[in-house]
Amino acid sequence: MYAIIDIETTGGNYKNGKITEIAIYIHDGIKVVDEFISLINPEQFIPPYITQLTGITNEMVADAPKFYEVAKKIVEITDKAIFVAHNATFDYGFIKAEFEALGYDYKKETLCTVKLSRKYLPGLNSYSLGNICANYDINNNARHRAAGDALATVSLFEILLTKNNGLILPVDGNRYLSAEGLHPSLNIDIIKNLPETVGVYYFYNENEDLIYIGKSKNIRKRVMSHISSVKTQKAQRMKGAIASIKYDITGSELVALLKESSEIKKEKPIYNKAQRKSKLNYGIYSFKDRKGYVRFNILKNDGKTTPLSTFESVKEAKDYLFSQVEAFQLCQKLCGLSDSAGSCFQYQLKICKGACIGEEGYEHYNKRAQEFINSMSFFKSNFIIKDTGRSMDENSVVVIQDGKYIGYGWITNNNSNITLQALLDEISVKEDTMDARIIIKRYLRENKEIKIIDIM
Protein backbone atom coordinates (compact mmCIF):
# COMPACT_ATOMS: atom_id res chain seq x y z
CA MET A 1 0.00 0.00 0.00
CA TYR A 2 1.06 3.58 -0.68
CA ALA A 3 -0.11 6.64 1.27
CA ILE A 4 0.09 9.50 -1.24
CA ILE A 5 0.11 12.67 0.83
CA ASP A 6 0.17 16.42 0.46
CA ILE A 7 0.01 19.11 3.12
CA GLU A 8 -0.33 22.89 3.27
CA THR A 9 1.47 24.78 6.04
CA THR A 10 1.98 28.18 7.63
CA GLY A 11 5.57 28.33 6.37
CA GLY A 12 8.45 26.46 4.80
CA ASN A 13 10.15 25.14 7.94
CA TYR A 14 8.66 22.51 10.25
CA LYS A 15 10.67 23.91 13.18
CA ASN A 16 8.46 27.00 13.33
CA GLY A 17 5.63 26.22 10.90
CA LYS A 18 2.47 24.15 11.34
CA ILE A 19 0.11 22.16 9.10
CA THR A 20 -3.07 23.86 7.87
CA GLU A 21 -4.44 21.13 5.58
CA ILE A 22 -3.75 17.47 4.84
CA ALA A 23 -4.88 15.07 2.09
CA ILE A 24 -4.11 11.36 2.09
CA TYR A 25 -4.99 8.93 -0.71
CA ILE A 26 -4.33 5.24 -0.07
CA HIS A 27 -3.24 3.50 -3.27
CA ASP A 28 -2.91 -0.28 -3.65
CA GLY A 29 -0.63 -0.08 -6.68
CA ILE A 30 -3.60 -0.14 -9.06
CA LYS A 31 -6.12 2.38 -7.76
CA VAL A 32 -7.08 4.62 -4.82
CA VAL A 33 -8.85 2.56 -2.15
CA ASP A 34 -9.26 5.08 0.71
CA GLU A 35 -8.83 8.76 1.47
CA PHE A 36 -8.71 11.34 4.24
CA ILE A 37 -8.89 15.13 3.69
CA SER A 38 -9.13 17.81 6.35
CA LEU A 39 -8.31 21.41 7.15
CA ILE A 40 -6.30 21.65 10.37
CA ASN A 41 -6.21 24.46 12.91
CA PRO A 42 -2.48 25.25 13.13
CA GLU A 43 -2.90 27.15 16.40
CA GLN A 44 -0.79 29.94 14.93
CA PHE A 45 -1.30 32.85 12.54
CA ILE A 46 -1.31 32.13 8.80
CA PRO A 47 0.81 34.82 7.07
CA PRO A 48 -0.86 36.79 4.24
CA TYR A 49 1.60 35.49 1.61
CA ILE A 50 0.64 31.89 2.50
CA THR A 51 -3.06 32.76 2.23
CA GLN A 52 -2.37 34.33 -1.15
CA LEU A 53 -0.62 31.13 -2.31
CA THR A 54 -3.03 28.52 -0.89
CA GLY A 55 -6.28 30.40 -0.42
CA ILE A 56 -6.47 29.09 3.16
CA THR A 57 -7.40 31.87 5.60
CA ASN A 58 -7.28 32.11 9.37
CA GLU A 59 -11.06 32.18 9.38
CA MET A 60 -11.25 28.90 7.41
CA VAL A 61 -9.20 26.99 9.99
CA ALA A 62 -10.63 28.60 13.13
CA ASP A 63 -13.15 25.79 13.65
CA ALA A 64 -11.08 23.04 12.00
CA PRO A 65 -9.76 20.16 14.13
CA LYS A 66 -6.35 20.59 15.70
CA PHE A 67 -3.64 18.11 14.67
CA TYR A 68 -3.96 16.01 17.81
CA GLU A 69 -7.66 15.49 16.96
CA VAL A 70 -6.84 13.87 13.59
CA ALA A 71 -3.55 12.21 14.62
CA LYS A 72 -5.14 8.83 15.36
CA LYS A 73 -6.89 8.80 11.96
CA ILE A 74 -3.60 9.58 10.19
CA VAL A 75 -1.84 6.72 11.99
CA GLU A 76 -4.66 4.29 11.20
CA ILE A 77 -5.10 5.14 7.53
CA THR A 78 -1.35 5.12 6.79
CA ASP A 79 -0.66 1.92 8.75
CA LYS A 80 1.55 -0.49 6.75
CA ALA A 81 1.66 1.99 3.85
CA ILE A 82 4.70 3.63 2.25
CA PHE A 83 4.71 7.41 2.58
CA VAL A 84 4.66 9.00 -0.91
CA ALA A 85 4.84 12.73 -1.60
CA HIS A 86 6.20 15.24 -4.10
CA ASN A 87 9.25 16.44 -2.15
CA ALA A 88 8.68 13.86 0.56
CA THR A 89 11.27 15.42 2.87
CA PHE A 90 9.03 18.48 3.28
CA ASP A 91 5.72 16.67 3.92
CA TYR A 92 7.21 13.87 6.03
CA GLY A 93 9.27 16.35 8.06
CA PHE A 94 6.20 18.41 8.98
CA ILE A 95 4.02 15.41 9.85
CA LYS A 96 6.78 13.74 11.86
CA ALA A 97 7.36 17.00 13.78
CA GLU A 98 3.64 17.31 14.59
CA PHE A 99 3.66 13.77 16.00
CA GLU A 100 6.86 14.40 17.95
CA ALA A 101 5.15 17.36 19.63
CA LEU A 102 2.52 14.85 20.81
CA GLY A 103 5.20 12.45 22.09
CA TYR A 104 4.65 9.92 19.27
CA ASP A 105 7.40 8.57 17.02
CA TYR A 106 5.87 8.43 13.52
CA LYS A 107 8.13 6.33 11.29
CA LYS A 108 7.46 5.43 7.67
CA GLU A 109 9.38 4.31 4.63
CA THR A 110 9.25 7.13 2.11
CA LEU A 111 9.19 7.58 -1.65
CA CYS A 112 9.76 11.00 -3.22
CA THR A 113 8.09 11.54 -6.58
CA VAL A 114 10.52 14.39 -7.36
CA LYS A 115 13.50 11.98 -7.15
CA LEU A 116 11.59 9.23 -8.92
CA SER A 117 10.55 11.62 -11.72
CA ARG A 118 14.15 12.71 -12.30
CA LYS A 119 15.05 9.04 -12.75
CA TYR A 120 12.09 7.78 -14.79
CA LEU A 121 10.97 10.98 -16.57
CA PRO A 122 14.30 12.44 -17.72
CA GLY A 123 14.78 15.61 -19.75
CA LEU A 124 12.33 18.01 -18.09
CA ASN A 125 13.40 21.60 -17.43
CA SER A 126 11.78 21.51 -14.00
CA TYR A 127 10.47 18.79 -11.73
CA SER A 128 7.99 20.95 -9.87
CA LEU A 129 4.57 19.37 -9.65
CA GLY A 130 3.08 22.11 -11.83
CA ASN A 131 5.62 21.60 -14.61
CA ILE A 132 5.26 17.80 -14.57
CA CYS A 133 1.46 18.14 -14.72
CA ALA A 134 1.78 20.44 -17.75
CA ASN A 135 4.15 18.06 -19.55
CA TYR A 136 2.11 14.91 -18.86
CA ASP A 137 -1.44 16.36 -19.14
CA ILE A 138 -2.25 15.81 -15.47
CA ASN A 139 -5.27 17.87 -14.47
CA ASN A 140 -5.04 19.87 -11.23
CA ASN A 141 -7.86 22.35 -10.65
CA ALA A 142 -6.87 22.98 -7.04
CA ARG A 143 -3.18 23.89 -7.20
CA HIS A 144 -1.57 24.53 -3.77
CA ARG A 145 -4.45 22.88 -1.98
CA ALA A 146 -3.76 19.54 -0.30
CA ALA A 147 -6.43 17.49 -2.12
CA GLY A 148 -5.64 18.94 -5.55
CA ASP A 149 -1.87 18.43 -5.25
CA ALA A 150 -2.27 15.00 -3.68
CA LEU A 151 -4.56 13.81 -6.52
CA ALA A 152 -2.08 15.17 -9.05
CA THR A 153 0.66 13.25 -7.25
CA VAL A 154 -1.54 10.12 -7.47
CA SER A 155 -1.69 10.54 -11.27
CA LEU A 156 2.07 11.14 -11.42
CA PHE A 157 2.75 8.11 -9.25
CA GLU A 158 0.66 5.91 -11.52
CA ILE A 159 2.76 7.08 -14.49
CA LEU A 160 5.94 6.26 -12.53
CA LEU A 161 4.56 2.82 -11.68
CA THR A 162 4.04 2.15 -15.38
CA LYS A 163 7.57 3.32 -16.17
CA ASN A 164 8.91 1.06 -13.42
CA ASN A 165 7.19 -2.19 -14.46
CA GLY A 166 4.26 -1.71 -12.08
CA LEU A 167 6.32 -1.73 -8.89
CA ILE A 168 8.13 0.86 -6.80
CA LEU A 169 9.39 -0.09 -3.36
CA PRO A 170 12.07 1.69 -1.32
CA VAL A 171 15.22 -0.31 -0.58
CA ASP A 172 17.59 2.15 1.07
CA GLY A 173 18.81 5.64 0.32
CA ASN A 174 17.90 6.47 -3.27
CA ARG A 175 17.55 2.85 -4.40
CA TYR A 176 14.16 1.62 -5.54
CA LEU A 177 12.98 -1.84 -6.51
CA SER A 178 11.47 -2.43 -9.92
CA ALA A 179 10.14 -5.58 -11.53
CA GLU A 180 12.85 -5.43 -14.20
CA GLY A 181 14.96 -8.60 -14.26
CA LEU A 182 12.68 -10.54 -11.90
CA HIS A 183 11.41 -13.99 -12.82
CA PRO A 184 7.92 -13.69 -14.41
CA SER A 185 6.52 -16.24 -11.96
CA LEU A 186 7.58 -14.28 -8.87
CA ASN A 187 4.48 -12.93 -7.14
CA ILE A 188 5.05 -9.21 -6.44
CA ASP A 189 2.49 -9.28 -3.61
CA ILE A 190 4.74 -11.72 -1.73
CA ILE A 191 7.57 -9.16 -1.86
CA LYS A 192 5.28 -6.33 -0.73
CA ASN A 193 4.04 -8.35 2.25
CA LEU A 194 7.34 -9.74 3.52
CA PRO A 195 7.64 -9.19 7.30
CA GLU A 196 10.06 -6.63 8.72
CA THR A 197 11.28 -8.92 11.48
CA VAL A 198 13.93 -11.50 12.35
CA GLY A 199 13.95 -14.82 10.55
CA VAL A 200 15.22 -17.05 7.77
CA TYR A 201 14.15 -16.71 4.13
CA TYR A 202 14.29 -19.17 1.21
CA PHE A 203 14.53 -18.62 -2.55
CA TYR A 204 13.19 -21.26 -4.98
CA ASN A 205 13.53 -21.51 -8.75
CA GLU A 206 10.77 -22.35 -11.23
CA ASN A 207 11.31 -26.08 -10.59
CA GLU A 208 10.78 -25.48 -6.85
CA ASP A 209 14.46 -26.23 -6.15
CA LEU A 210 15.82 -24.42 -3.11
CA ILE A 211 18.57 -22.15 -4.45
CA TYR A 212 19.38 -19.84 -1.52
CA ILE A 213 18.89 -19.58 2.26
CA GLY A 214 19.49 -16.37 4.19
CA LYS A 215 19.01 -14.87 7.63
CA SER A 216 18.21 -11.29 8.57
CA LYS A 217 17.00 -9.06 11.39
CA ASN A 218 14.65 -7.57 8.78
CA ILE A 219 13.53 -10.18 6.24
CA ARG A 220 11.83 -7.69 3.91
CA LYS A 221 14.78 -5.30 3.77
CA ARG A 222 17.30 -8.09 3.19
CA VAL A 223 15.26 -9.76 0.44
CA MET A 224 14.78 -6.37 -1.23
CA SER A 225 18.55 -5.86 -1.24
CA HIS A 226 18.94 -9.18 -3.09
CA ILE A 227 16.54 -8.23 -5.87
CA SER A 228 17.11 -4.49 -6.29
CA SER A 229 20.27 -3.00 -7.79
CA VAL A 230 22.42 -6.12 -8.07
CA LYS A 231 25.89 -5.63 -9.54
CA THR A 232 27.67 -8.98 -9.84
CA GLN A 233 26.82 -11.53 -12.51
CA LYS A 234 26.15 -14.15 -9.84
CA ALA A 235 23.68 -11.85 -8.05
CA GLN A 236 21.94 -11.06 -11.34
CA ARG A 237 21.61 -14.76 -12.19
CA MET A 238 20.14 -15.49 -8.76
CA LYS A 239 17.72 -12.56 -9.02
CA GLY A 240 16.43 -13.82 -12.36
CA ALA A 241 16.07 -17.38 -11.03
CA ILE A 242 13.91 -16.56 -7.99
CA ALA A 243 10.41 -17.81 -8.82
CA SER A 244 9.07 -17.99 -5.25
CA ILE A 245 10.04 -16.85 -1.75
CA LYS A 246 9.24 -18.39 1.62
CA TYR A 247 10.29 -17.44 5.12
CA ASP A 248 10.21 -18.53 8.76
CA ILE A 249 9.97 -15.93 11.51
CA THR A 250 12.18 -16.84 14.47
CA GLY A 251 11.89 -13.84 16.78
CA SER A 252 15.42 -14.50 18.01
CA GLU A 253 18.49 -13.63 15.97
CA LEU A 254 20.35 -16.51 17.64
CA VAL A 255 17.74 -19.01 16.50
CA ALA A 256 17.87 -17.51 13.00
CA LEU A 257 21.66 -17.90 12.91
CA LEU A 258 21.48 -21.53 14.07
CA LYS A 259 18.65 -22.36 11.68
CA GLU A 260 20.39 -20.75 8.69
CA SER A 261 23.69 -22.51 9.42
CA SER A 262 22.23 -26.00 9.83
CA GLU A 263 19.88 -25.74 6.84
CA ILE A 264 22.58 -24.45 4.48
CA LYS A 265 24.78 -27.42 5.37
CA LYS A 266 21.86 -29.83 5.00
CA GLU A 267 20.28 -28.48 1.79
CA LYS A 268 23.44 -27.13 0.09
CA PRO A 269 21.65 -24.49 -2.06
CA ILE A 270 23.55 -23.61 -5.22
CA TYR A 271 23.93 -19.91 -4.35
CA ASN A 272 25.08 -20.56 -0.77
CA LYS A 273 28.50 -21.95 -1.65
CA ALA A 274 30.33 -19.21 0.24
CA GLN A 275 28.24 -19.70 3.40
CA ARG A 276 28.77 -23.46 3.52
CA LYS A 277 32.16 -22.71 5.00
CA SER A 278 32.46 -20.73 8.21
CA LYS A 279 33.78 -17.17 7.89
CA LEU A 280 35.20 -17.49 11.40
CA ASN A 281 38.64 -18.56 10.26
CA TYR A 282 40.71 -17.93 13.39
CA GLY A 283 40.37 -19.10 16.96
CA ILE A 284 41.81 -18.62 20.44
CA TYR A 285 43.25 -21.89 21.79
CA SER A 286 44.73 -22.72 25.20
CA PHE A 287 47.47 -25.09 26.37
CA LYS A 288 49.61 -25.61 29.45
CA ASP A 289 53.35 -25.05 29.11
CA ARG A 290 56.07 -27.17 30.73
CA LYS A 291 56.21 -24.81 33.73
CA GLY A 292 52.49 -25.33 34.41
CA TYR A 293 51.18 -21.97 33.14
CA VAL A 294 47.99 -21.86 31.07
CA ARG A 295 48.84 -20.09 27.83
CA PHE A 296 46.84 -18.84 24.86
CA ASN A 297 47.51 -18.45 21.15
CA ILE A 298 45.68 -17.48 17.99
CA LEU A 299 45.62 -20.09 15.24
CA LYS A 300 43.80 -20.73 11.99
CA ASN A 301 40.83 -23.04 12.58
CA ASP A 302 41.42 -26.53 11.22
CA GLY A 303 37.85 -27.78 11.72
CA LYS A 304 39.06 -30.61 13.95
CA THR A 305 39.65 -28.94 17.32
CA THR A 306 37.01 -26.62 18.79
CA PRO A 307 38.54 -23.24 19.72
CA LEU A 308 37.57 -21.34 22.84
CA SER A 309 36.33 -18.47 20.69
CA THR A 310 36.39 -17.65 16.99
CA PHE A 311 36.97 -14.59 14.81
CA GLU A 312 36.93 -13.56 11.18
CA SER A 313 40.50 -12.21 11.22
CA VAL A 314 43.73 -12.31 13.22
CA LYS A 315 43.28 -8.60 13.99
CA GLU A 316 39.81 -9.15 15.45
CA ALA A 317 41.15 -12.01 17.59
CA LYS A 318 44.12 -9.95 18.79
CA ASP A 319 41.97 -6.93 19.64
CA TYR A 320 39.68 -9.15 21.70
CA LEU A 321 42.57 -10.95 23.41
CA PHE A 322 44.29 -7.64 24.29
CA SER A 323 41.07 -6.40 25.96
CA GLN A 324 40.64 -9.63 27.94
CA VAL A 325 44.28 -9.70 29.03
CA GLU A 326 43.60 -6.38 30.71
CA ALA A 327 40.21 -7.46 32.09
CA PHE A 328 41.57 -10.68 33.68
CA GLN A 329 45.05 -9.30 34.50
CA LEU A 330 46.81 -11.85 32.34
CA CYS A 331 50.29 -11.71 30.85
CA GLN A 332 50.64 -10.54 27.23
CA LYS A 333 53.62 -12.84 26.72
CA LEU A 334 51.75 -15.93 27.92
CA CYS A 335 48.87 -14.95 25.65
CA GLY A 336 51.05 -14.81 22.54
CA LEU A 337 50.78 -11.02 22.26
CA SER A 338 54.41 -10.25 23.14
CA ASP A 339 57.60 -11.95 21.98
CA SER A 340 60.00 -10.21 24.36
CA ALA A 341 62.90 -12.28 25.66
CA GLY A 342 62.35 -11.20 29.24
CA SER A 343 59.34 -9.69 30.98
CA CYS A 344 56.44 -8.36 28.99
CA PHE A 345 55.77 -4.64 28.58
CA GLN A 346 52.74 -4.86 30.88
CA TYR A 347 55.04 -6.01 33.72
CA GLN A 348 57.10 -2.84 33.35
CA LEU A 349 53.88 -0.86 33.75
CA LYS A 350 53.05 -2.85 36.92
CA ILE A 351 49.97 -4.36 35.24
CA CYS A 352 51.27 -7.90 34.70
CA LYS A 353 52.03 -9.64 37.99
CA GLY A 354 55.13 -11.31 36.62
CA ALA A 355 54.03 -14.71 35.34
CA CYS A 356 56.23 -14.08 32.30
CA ILE A 357 59.39 -14.24 34.48
CA GLY A 358 58.11 -16.70 37.08
CA GLU A 359 57.51 -14.01 39.70
CA GLU A 360 53.84 -14.98 40.00
CA GLY A 361 53.27 -18.69 40.54
CA TYR A 362 51.20 -20.65 38.05
CA GLU A 363 48.59 -21.60 40.69
CA HIS A 364 47.46 -18.00 41.16
CA TYR A 365 47.87 -17.06 37.51
CA ASN A 366 45.96 -20.07 36.24
CA LYS A 367 42.91 -19.18 38.34
CA ARG A 368 42.48 -15.98 36.33
CA ALA A 369 43.32 -17.79 33.08
CA GLN A 370 40.56 -20.31 33.88
CA GLU A 371 38.11 -17.48 34.53
CA PHE A 372 38.92 -16.19 31.04
CA ILE A 373 38.38 -19.67 29.58
CA ASN A 374 35.05 -19.94 31.41
CA SER A 375 33.95 -16.62 29.94
CA MET A 376 34.37 -18.07 26.42
CA SER A 377 32.90 -21.51 27.11
CA PHE A 378 29.59 -23.05 27.95
CA PHE A 379 30.19 -22.20 31.58
CA LYS A 380 27.37 -24.48 32.75
CA SER A 381 26.40 -28.02 31.79
CA ASN A 382 22.60 -27.64 31.61
CA PHE A 383 21.00 -24.33 30.74
CA ILE A 384 18.79 -22.56 28.23
CA ILE A 385 19.26 -19.27 26.46
CA LYS A 386 15.93 -17.47 26.65
CA ASP A 387 15.36 -14.87 23.93
CA THR A 388 12.67 -13.04 21.98
CA GLY A 389 9.82 -15.12 20.60
CA ARG A 390 7.81 -14.88 17.40
CA SER A 391 4.94 -13.17 19.23
CA MET A 392 4.29 -11.31 22.46
CA ASP A 393 3.17 -14.44 24.34
CA GLU A 394 6.18 -16.65 23.69
CA ASN A 395 9.96 -16.86 24.08
CA SER A 396 12.56 -18.67 22.02
CA VAL A 397 14.89 -21.12 23.78
CA VAL A 398 18.23 -22.63 22.84
CA VAL A 399 19.02 -25.71 24.95
CA ILE A 400 22.43 -26.86 26.24
CA GLN A 401 22.49 -30.30 27.91
CA ASP A 402 25.60 -31.89 29.45
CA GLY A 403 27.67 -29.13 27.85
CA LYS A 404 26.33 -29.89 24.37
CA TYR A 405 24.04 -27.96 22.04
CA ILE A 406 20.73 -29.85 21.77
CA GLY A 407 18.48 -27.60 19.69
CA TYR A 408 16.04 -24.68 19.71
CA GLY A 409 12.32 -24.04 20.00
CA TRP A 410 9.66 -21.78 21.47
CA ILE A 411 7.72 -21.82 24.75
CA THR A 412 4.92 -19.68 26.16
CA ASN A 413 6.26 -16.84 28.27
CA ASN A 414 4.07 -17.82 31.25
CA ASN A 415 5.89 -21.15 31.52
CA SER A 416 7.56 -20.84 34.93
CA ASN A 417 8.35 -24.54 35.52
CA ILE A 418 10.94 -25.23 32.85
CA THR A 419 12.35 -28.75 32.96
CA LEU A 420 14.76 -30.39 30.55
CA GLN A 421 12.29 -33.15 29.68
CA ALA A 422 9.53 -30.64 28.90
CA LEU A 423 11.90 -28.68 26.67
CA LEU A 424 12.97 -31.77 24.75
CA ASP A 425 9.34 -32.28 23.78
CA GLU A 426 9.09 -28.71 22.43
CA ILE A 427 12.37 -28.10 20.63
CA SER A 428 13.74 -29.11 17.25
CA VAL A 429 16.68 -31.37 18.06
CA LYS A 430 19.81 -30.41 16.11
CA GLU A 431 23.33 -31.74 15.65
CA ASP A 432 25.96 -30.48 18.10
CA THR A 433 28.42 -29.12 15.53
CA MET A 434 31.44 -26.88 15.95
CA ASP A 435 29.68 -24.19 13.89
CA ALA A 436 26.65 -24.27 16.21
CA ARG A 437 28.87 -23.92 19.28
CA ILE A 438 30.77 -21.07 17.65
CA ILE A 439 27.53 -19.25 16.83
CA ILE A 440 26.20 -19.64 20.38
CA LYS A 441 29.45 -18.60 22.08
CA ARG A 442 29.83 -15.59 19.83
CA TYR A 443 26.22 -14.54 20.41
CA LEU A 444 26.63 -14.81 24.18
CA ARG A 445 29.86 -12.86 24.02
CA GLU A 446 28.26 -10.04 22.02
CA ASN A 447 24.92 -9.99 23.89
CA LYS A 448 25.77 -9.80 27.58
CA GLU A 449 22.16 -8.97 28.51
CA ILE A 450 20.78 -12.25 27.18
CA LYS A 451 18.85 -14.32 29.74
CA ILE A 452 20.41 -17.65 30.78
CA ILE A 453 18.42 -20.08 32.96
CA ASP A 454 19.68 -23.21 34.70
CA ILE A 455 17.63 -26.36 34.03
CA MET A 456 17.46 -29.77 35.69
Steps between C-alpha positions, in 0.01 A plus 500: 500500500606858432383806695520786249502817707506875463484769766466878515680689777551840659859515374788313343670368814351237731701640793279809515217422257184293544264301276182670377363227271569134426387260225577129500412257220566131564609326180533122462728520197203494262248752630404724794323294767459752786543868576512758777482879445476768766582860580701524822509781754873579522458690827711779353449791261499428126712769327333697217746370237404140589130587473569657162675180384259239642175688547481369858407778744512524877122507501481172303705309758357661814248219552707225335632212713841543657771252397468290814130448415582338163829334603341162574325497160829578323676214680218257421456585133875498426569180696721259300511748210804664340501878533495659151518873431636751250805620695443242771759656731276806541169319564649220711706748703193706592282200587776333701558826692128531581502146641820563695329796668237249618768260628445247218775365275347486150726290277433410138692388196487782248494545124557842343333554164743785422798259521309225323396739220860609442590133455204374296388820322833646385548817297255740666607859566338491843369228727252716686158342522351774282754449222464120504120534485532730197737262320296185569145645472419445867198706600523700824218748558599563861869591484661564843212335679569166668233295318579645157877449530460157657271381216748636247774308680280187478485542120876560485568197717291280273710617203818418696362156585448433130853617421634274775328175396207548738706498819681759709626405844768678704815300574737746665622849425409583141465138387161377386382154403349441159367185339771515233711183494272306736373155408151530341360245745606696809190635673557872570244493783725256688783756487271783613376298798830361627530555878742756642622271776765242587502168320627277222393534136514254208524555124366236257534475123224416252554127564447560874868425570636681804775727366581731793451526878560821693452650844420858594379723782265649239388239246330749267795739486752221442296333225452839333877551499539168315260595222557874458816649350715188472847549353678165470415245233433238767253730679326579171467130415353427843258793474371374166464144633284582804150375417366482857597614850420346837605595850492391864476760775721409796471800731853434623807587296686212667239250386513650150879461491482137616217417261674661201830324573354151541265526201770629264720203589208259463342635179816635330321764285690588184538870587615435858842361412683774689291451816553124512839575648530698821632856468642468851844393386707563813466383857644548848644173635648417841774263617714448808874556466772288662514736800128448568369836373181511293585677176300625203567539129317597184494239225318436175203269559559151364143375550621217723559667837236732647653838593403690812376787285506582130558806282496603137857635504823490700455871577153445646634214714797706620285802585271278706789320671672831588178624667457177698864493609432832668161392638636178659848638582676245284848514351535617138798270449313191620212598273718514189473879472863577588819330384740674738790293630445608858199651674210633301433872459197478730730385784706817463178698540417301817192349332630146446576326829810333363390160372720563196816484718372254760440769762133403530443129554293304251239405764387860547541594135309199373195589710457820299584319175224248580255783565581629151446152354167473683390832353542355148353156569169346584560585863218272617403146404120538482340831413279677249547829323167680519443760228231683305215292362299524180213671683435686823388187688801279435878479539760319294733255676834349406579192711841385629506156667811341654707776340366424152271693267169311473275725292256792502128564529234726647306496828220714641634784711281402798682167527667531841579130559759431233641148511741336259253224413224751422737696277607191308137449403475857365828561320637399162794274581813596305852367454763626745746636243802724542324769294197492732722535807690785337176682418367461855825604670538801275139605558541473877823695484340782300166505687585519869139583593362172367307293756656167604301257718626187674295185433483159666 
